[in-house]
Amino acid sequence: MIGEALSMLNSWIKEFGMLSEGWRAGILIFMLVFATATAAFIASRVIVALENKFSATRNLWDDAILHAARKPVVAFVWLQGVYWAAEVAHHFSDAEIFKANGTLLQIGFVWVLVWAMLRLVKEAEKILVSPMKMRKPMDYTTVNAISKLLRAVVIITAVLTALQTLGFSISGVLAFGGVGGIAVGFAAKDLLANFFGGFIIHLDRPFKVGDWVRSPDRNIEGTVEHIGWRLTTIRTFDKRPLYVPNAAFTTIAVENPSRMTNRRIFENIGIRYADVHSMRKIVDEIRNMLKNHEDIAADETLIVNFLAFNASSLDIMVYTFTKTTQWVRFHEVKEDVLLKISDIIESHGAEVAFPTRTLHLPDGVKVSGDNLKRSASEPASEGGREKDSGTQAEKQNDNSR
């Protein structure tokens, strides 16, 4: 069909007899390129108009399909136009490069199709995780893992199709891949371990993007920013990025504080031994205060008891849980609880204990100011006696002379 149209157009131009074969080829190629540009512009405008029209509907998927297909459709129009222009050039020239037009067209079509599918997967991912577009948005980590898997399937299928189009045997390629995969597996075992570690993370979902995680086995603590197939990016609390290979998460324990249901307040508060008579009332009032506190979870374990006779205090154990799990809000609640406990202790005339020491002296031993003065004057009097004795000895020596 294309050949017949070119022959008719060429014969029509040739009838004028004023143009050489090169000029005729140039005019035909220019007309094809101009027609291709016009068709691409029209196709782009039509799809944009459809996007604006369907954006007013509640269906989100038609918008995603149109947005994903707009650029690939324009690329497909240009691909066809370039192919026809190359066919015109091949009609006037016997160059070897133009013999690959059909193969390049098939590979280009595969590329355009893959591009459209990858864009569609990306648009679907945006819709599924968006709280503005979905009533119950899906977990970002799960959707991201599925989209990565779909992209990998599309790309691998496209590569195999392109190889088959170029004349390579897919069975031979797969056989070579099976043999070469063993060598690659030994050479890149760490890379494969990280890949399967990422797959396990997406499968078991011990954490997701945005979770606060930490490990008691490693110095790892922070907020998860990205979960890749090789690395997981964690932003530490001092705002430094920490890149952890996924294989590490298969061998270490990981704690996810973001999934805690409550936060715990666990304190031992001591009062003086002199306030032992107020202990029961203080304990009862603290327990009632916690039961009626609006930020304390009453359905969780709540313990307020006299705990032990400590070295310098009588200890009261306070064990309870807050409703909030937010770090900043938790400390605000804890501050309020501790201040109210302090007020309860003071209301009974008691005091919070601190380390003290009592010194007991035996009966009959007194320490007074006179004794202190006497002990301070004794060295001087002894020196005076020594001085007097020395003077008497000198006098005796004088008399002997």
mmCIF file of N, CA and C in Angstrom, residues 204-256:
data_model
loop_
_atom_site.group_PDB
_atom_site.id
_atom_site.type_symbol
_atom_site.label_atom_id
_atom_site.label_comp_id
_atom_site.label_asym_id
_atom_site.label_seq_id
_atom_site.Cartn_x
_atom_site.Cartn_y
_atom_site.Cartn_z
ATOM 1 N N ASP A 204 6.853 -10.090 54.264
ATOM 2 C CA ASP A 204 6.505 -10.144 55.689
ATOM 3 C C ASP A 204 6.045 -8.802 56.245
ATOM 4 N N ARG A 205 6.513 -7.721 55.656
ATOM 5 C CA ARG A 205 6.147 -6.364 56.061
ATOM 6 C C ARG A 205 6.397 -6.109 57.551
ATOM 7 N N PRO A 206 7.640 -6.316 58.049
ATOM 8 C CA PRO A 206 7.926 -5.958 59.443
ATOM 9 C C PRO A 206 7.899 -4.451 59.659
ATOM 10 N N PHE A 207 8.081 -3.682 58.607
ATOM 11 C CA PHE A 207 7.978 -2.225 58.675
ATOM 12 C C PHE A 207 7.646 -1.711 57.288
ATOM 13 N N LYS A 208 7.236 -0.448 57.248
ATOM 14 C CA LYS A 208 6.910 0.200 55.985
ATOM 15 C C LYS A 208 7.507 1.600 55.979
ATOM 16 N N VAL A 209 7.394 2.264 54.858
ATOM 17 C CA VAL A 209 7.929 3.615 54.749
ATOM 18 C C VAL A 209 7.199 4.525 55.733
ATOM 19 N N GLY A 210 7.977 5.286 56.509
ATOM 20 C CA GLY A 210 7.419 6.180 57.518
ATOM 21 C C GLY A 210 7.452 5.618 58.921
ATOM 22 N N ASP A 211 7.755 4.315 59.083
ATOM 23 C CA ASP A 211 7.796 3.706 60.416
ATOM 24 C C ASP A 211 9.101 4.045 61.128
ATOM 25 N N TRP A 212 9.005 4.114 62.456
ATOM 26 C CA TRP A 212 10.190 4.260 63.301
ATOM 27 C C TRP A 212 10.642 2.850 63.678
ATOM 28 N N VAL A 213 11.869 2.499 63.299
ATOM 29 C CA VAL A 213 12.395 1.160 63.561
ATOM 30 C C VAL A 213 13.725 1.279 64.288
ATOM 31 N N ARG A 214 14.052 0.227 65.017
ATOM 32 C CA ARG A 214 15.364 0.126 65.660
ATOM 33 C C ARG A 214 15.672 -1.343 65.891
ATOM 34 N N SER A 215 16.947 -1.629 66.038
ATOM 35 C CA SER A 215 17.382 -3.010 66.225
ATOM 36 C C SER A 215 18.221 -3.110 67.487
ATOM 37 N N PRO A 216 17.891 -4.042 68.390
ATOM 38 C CA PRO A 216 18.737 -4.248 69.568
ATOM 39 C C PRO A 216 20.062 -4.928 69.235
ATOM 40 N N ASP A 217 20.157 -5.523 68.032
ATOM 41 C CA ASP A 217 21.385 -6.213 67.638
ATOM 42 C C ASP A 217 22.379 -5.297 66.940
ATOM 43 N N ARG A 218 21.901 -4.258 66.309
ATOM 44 C CA ARG A 218 22.756 -3.319 65.578
ATOM 45 C C ARG A 218 22.434 -1.898 66.022
ATOM 46 N N ASN A 219 23.347 -0.998 65.703
ATOM 47 C CA ASN A 219 23.125 0.415 66.010
ATOM 48 C C ASN A 219 22.282 1.034 64.899
ATOM 49 N N ILE A 220 21.024 0.591 64.814
ATOM 50 C CA ILE A 220 20.099 1.044 63.782
ATOM 51 C C ILE A 220 18.866 1.615 64.462
ATOM 52 N N GLU A 221 18.582 2.869 64.216
ATOM 53 C CA GLU A 221 17.365 3.486 64.739
ATOM 54 C C GLU A 221 17.059 4.728 63.917
ATOM 55 N N GLY A 222 15.808 4.848 63.509
ATOM 56 C CA GLY A 222 15.395 6.004 62.719
ATOM 57 C C GLY A 222 14.080 5.734 62.013
ATOM 58 N N THR A 223 13.772 6.603 61.055
ATOM 59 C CA THR A 223 12.533 6.525 60.292
ATOM 60 C C THR A 223 12.824 5.995 58.901
ATOM 61 N N VAL A 224 12.053 5.012 58.463
ATOM 62 C CA VAL A 224 12.261 4.397 57.148
ATOM 63 C C VAL A 224 11.804 5.383 56.070
ATOM 64 N N GLU A 225 12.709 5.680 55.140
ATOM 65 C CA GLU A 225 12.389 6.597 54.040
ATOM 66 C C GLU A 225 12.131 5.866 52.732
ATOM 67 N N HIS A 226 12.868 4.782 52.489
ATOM 68 C CA HIS A 226 12.715 4.083 51.216
ATOM 69 C C HIS A 226 13.139 2.631 51.395
ATOM 70 N N ILE A 227 12.392 1.732 50.765
ATOM 71 C CA ILE A 227 12.713 0.308 50.789
ATOM 72 C C ILE A 227 12.981 -0.108 49.344
ATOM 73 N N GLY A 228 14.230 -0.301 49.008
ATOM 74 C CA GLY A 228 14.607 -0.713 47.658
ATOM 75 C C GLY A 228 14.829 -2.206 47.601
ATOM 76 N N TRP A 229 15.245 -2.655 46.406
ATOM 77 C CA TRP A 229 15.526 -4.075 46.246
ATOM 78 C C TRP A 229 16.903 -4.458 46.780
ATOM 79 N N ARG A 230 17.767 -3.473 47.010
ATOM 80 C CA ARG A 230 19.094 -3.762 47.548
ATOM 81 C C ARG A 230 19.325 -3.097 48.889
ATOM 82 N N LEU A 231 18.884 -1.849 49.039
ATOM 83 C CA LEU A 231 19.120 -1.082 50.253
ATOM 84 C C LEU A 231 17.814 -0.549 50.820
ATOM 85 N N THR A 232 17.810 -0.372 52.127
ATOM 86 C CA THR A 232 16.728 0.335 52.809
ATOM 87 C C THR A 232 17.316 1.598 53.415
ATOM 88 N N THR A 233 16.709 2.730 53.105
ATOM 89 C CA THR A 233 17.192 4.017 53.588
ATOM 90 C C THR A 233 16.439 4.388 54.863
ATOM 91 N N ILE A 234 17.208 4.642 55.929
ATOM 92 C CA ILE A 234 16.649 5.022 57.225
ATOM 93 C C ILE A 234 17.222 6.375 57.608
ATOM 94 N N ARG A 235 16.352 7.298 57.967
ATOM 95 C CA ARG A 235 16.783 8.623 58.415
ATOM 96 C C ARG A 235 16.883 8.608 59.935
ATOM 97 N N THR A 236 18.113 8.715 60.454
ATOM 98 C CA THR A 236 18.312 8.687 61.900
ATOM 99 C C THR A 236 17.761 9.968 62.524
ATOM 100 N N PHE A 237 17.669 9.985 63.853
ATOM 101 C CA PHE A 237 17.056 11.119 64.528
ATOM 102 C C PHE A 237 17.953 12.356 64.534
ATOM 103 N N ASP A 238 19.225 12.207 64.188
ATOM 104 C CA ASP A 238 20.069 13.381 63.987
ATOM 105 C C ASP A 238 20.130 13.774 62.514
ATOM 106 N N LYS A 239 19.127 13.283 61.737
ATOM 107 C CA LYS A 239 18.899 13.676 60.343
ATOM 108 C C LYS A 239 19.972 13.189 59.382
ATOM 109 N N ARG A 240 20.668 12.128 59.729
ATOM 110 C CA ARG A 240 21.641 11.528 58.815
ATOM 111 C C ARG A 240 21.014 10.323 58.128
ATOM 112 N N PRO A 241 21.271 10.146 56.820
ATOM 113 C CA PRO A 241 20.747 8.959 56.141
ATOM 114 C C PRO A 241 21.585 7.731 56.474
ATOM 115 N N LEU A 242 20.903 6.635 56.750
ATOM 116 C CA LEU A 242 21.564 5.364 57.057
ATOM 117 C C LEU A 242 21.104 4.343 56.025
ATOM 118 N N TYR A 243 22.049 3.787 55.262
ATOM 119 C CA TYR A 243 21.735 2.836 54.205
ATOM 120 C C TYR A 243 22.070 1.421 54.697
ATOM 121 N N VAL A 244 21.029 0.613 54.846
ATOM 122 C CA VAL A 244 21.182 -0.727 55.407
ATOM 123 C C VAL A 244 20.915 -1.755 54.309
ATOM 124 N N PRO A 245 21.841 -2.662 54.021
ATOM 125 C CA PRO A 245 21.562 -3.734 53.043
ATOM 126 C C PRO A 245 20.391 -4.590 53.516
ATOM 127 N N ASN A 246 19.546 -4.953 52.596
ATOM 128 C CA ASN A 246 18.345 -5.707 52.965
ATOM 129 C C ASN A 246 18.661 -7.065 53.574
ATOM 130 N N ALA A 247 19.814 -7.641 53.214
ATOM 131 C CA ALA A 247 20.172 -8.941 53.773
ATOM 132 C C ALA A 247 20.341 -8.880 55.285
ATOM 133 N N ALA A 248 20.668 -7.699 55.818
ATOM 134 C CA ALA A 248 20.862 -7.578 57.267
ATOM 135 C C ALA A 248 19.575 -7.827 58.028
ATOM 136 N N PHE A 249 18.438 -7.490 57.436
ATOM 137 C CA PHE A 249 17.170 -7.634 58.142
ATOM 138 C C PHE A 249 16.718 -9.095 58.243
ATOM 139 N N THR A 250 17.373 -9.995 57.544
ATOM 140 C CA THR A 250 17.040 -11.418 57.661
ATOM 141 C C THR A 250 17.783 -12.093 58.803
ATOM 142 N N THR A 251 18.755 -11.401 59.408
ATOM 143 C CA THR A 251 19.569 -12.007 60.464
ATOM 144 C C THR A 251 19.502 -11.254 61.785
ATOM 145 N N ILE A 252 18.843 -10.097 61.833
ATOM 146 C CA ILE A 252 18.794 -9.317 63.063
ATOM 147 C C ILE A 252 17.336 -9.154 63.509
ATOM 148 N N ALA A 253 17.176 -8.865 64.782
ATOM 149 C CA ALA A 253 15.850 -8.558 65.313
ATOM 150 C C ALA A 253 15.540 -7.090 65.063
ATOM 151 N N VAL A 254 14.337 -6.814 64.629
ATOM 152 C CA VAL A 254 13.918 -5.452 64.315
ATOM 153 C C VAL A 254 12.708 -5.104 65.177
ATOM 154 N N GLU A 255 12.799 -3.992 65.858
ATOM 155 C CA GLU A 255 11.696 -3.501 66.676
ATOM 156 C C GLU A 255 11.013 -2.354 65.939
ATOM 157 N N ASN A 256 9.699 -2.369 65.926
ATOM 158 C CA ASN A 256 8.921 -1.338 65.245
ATOM 159 C C ASN A 256 8.077 -0.582 66.269
#
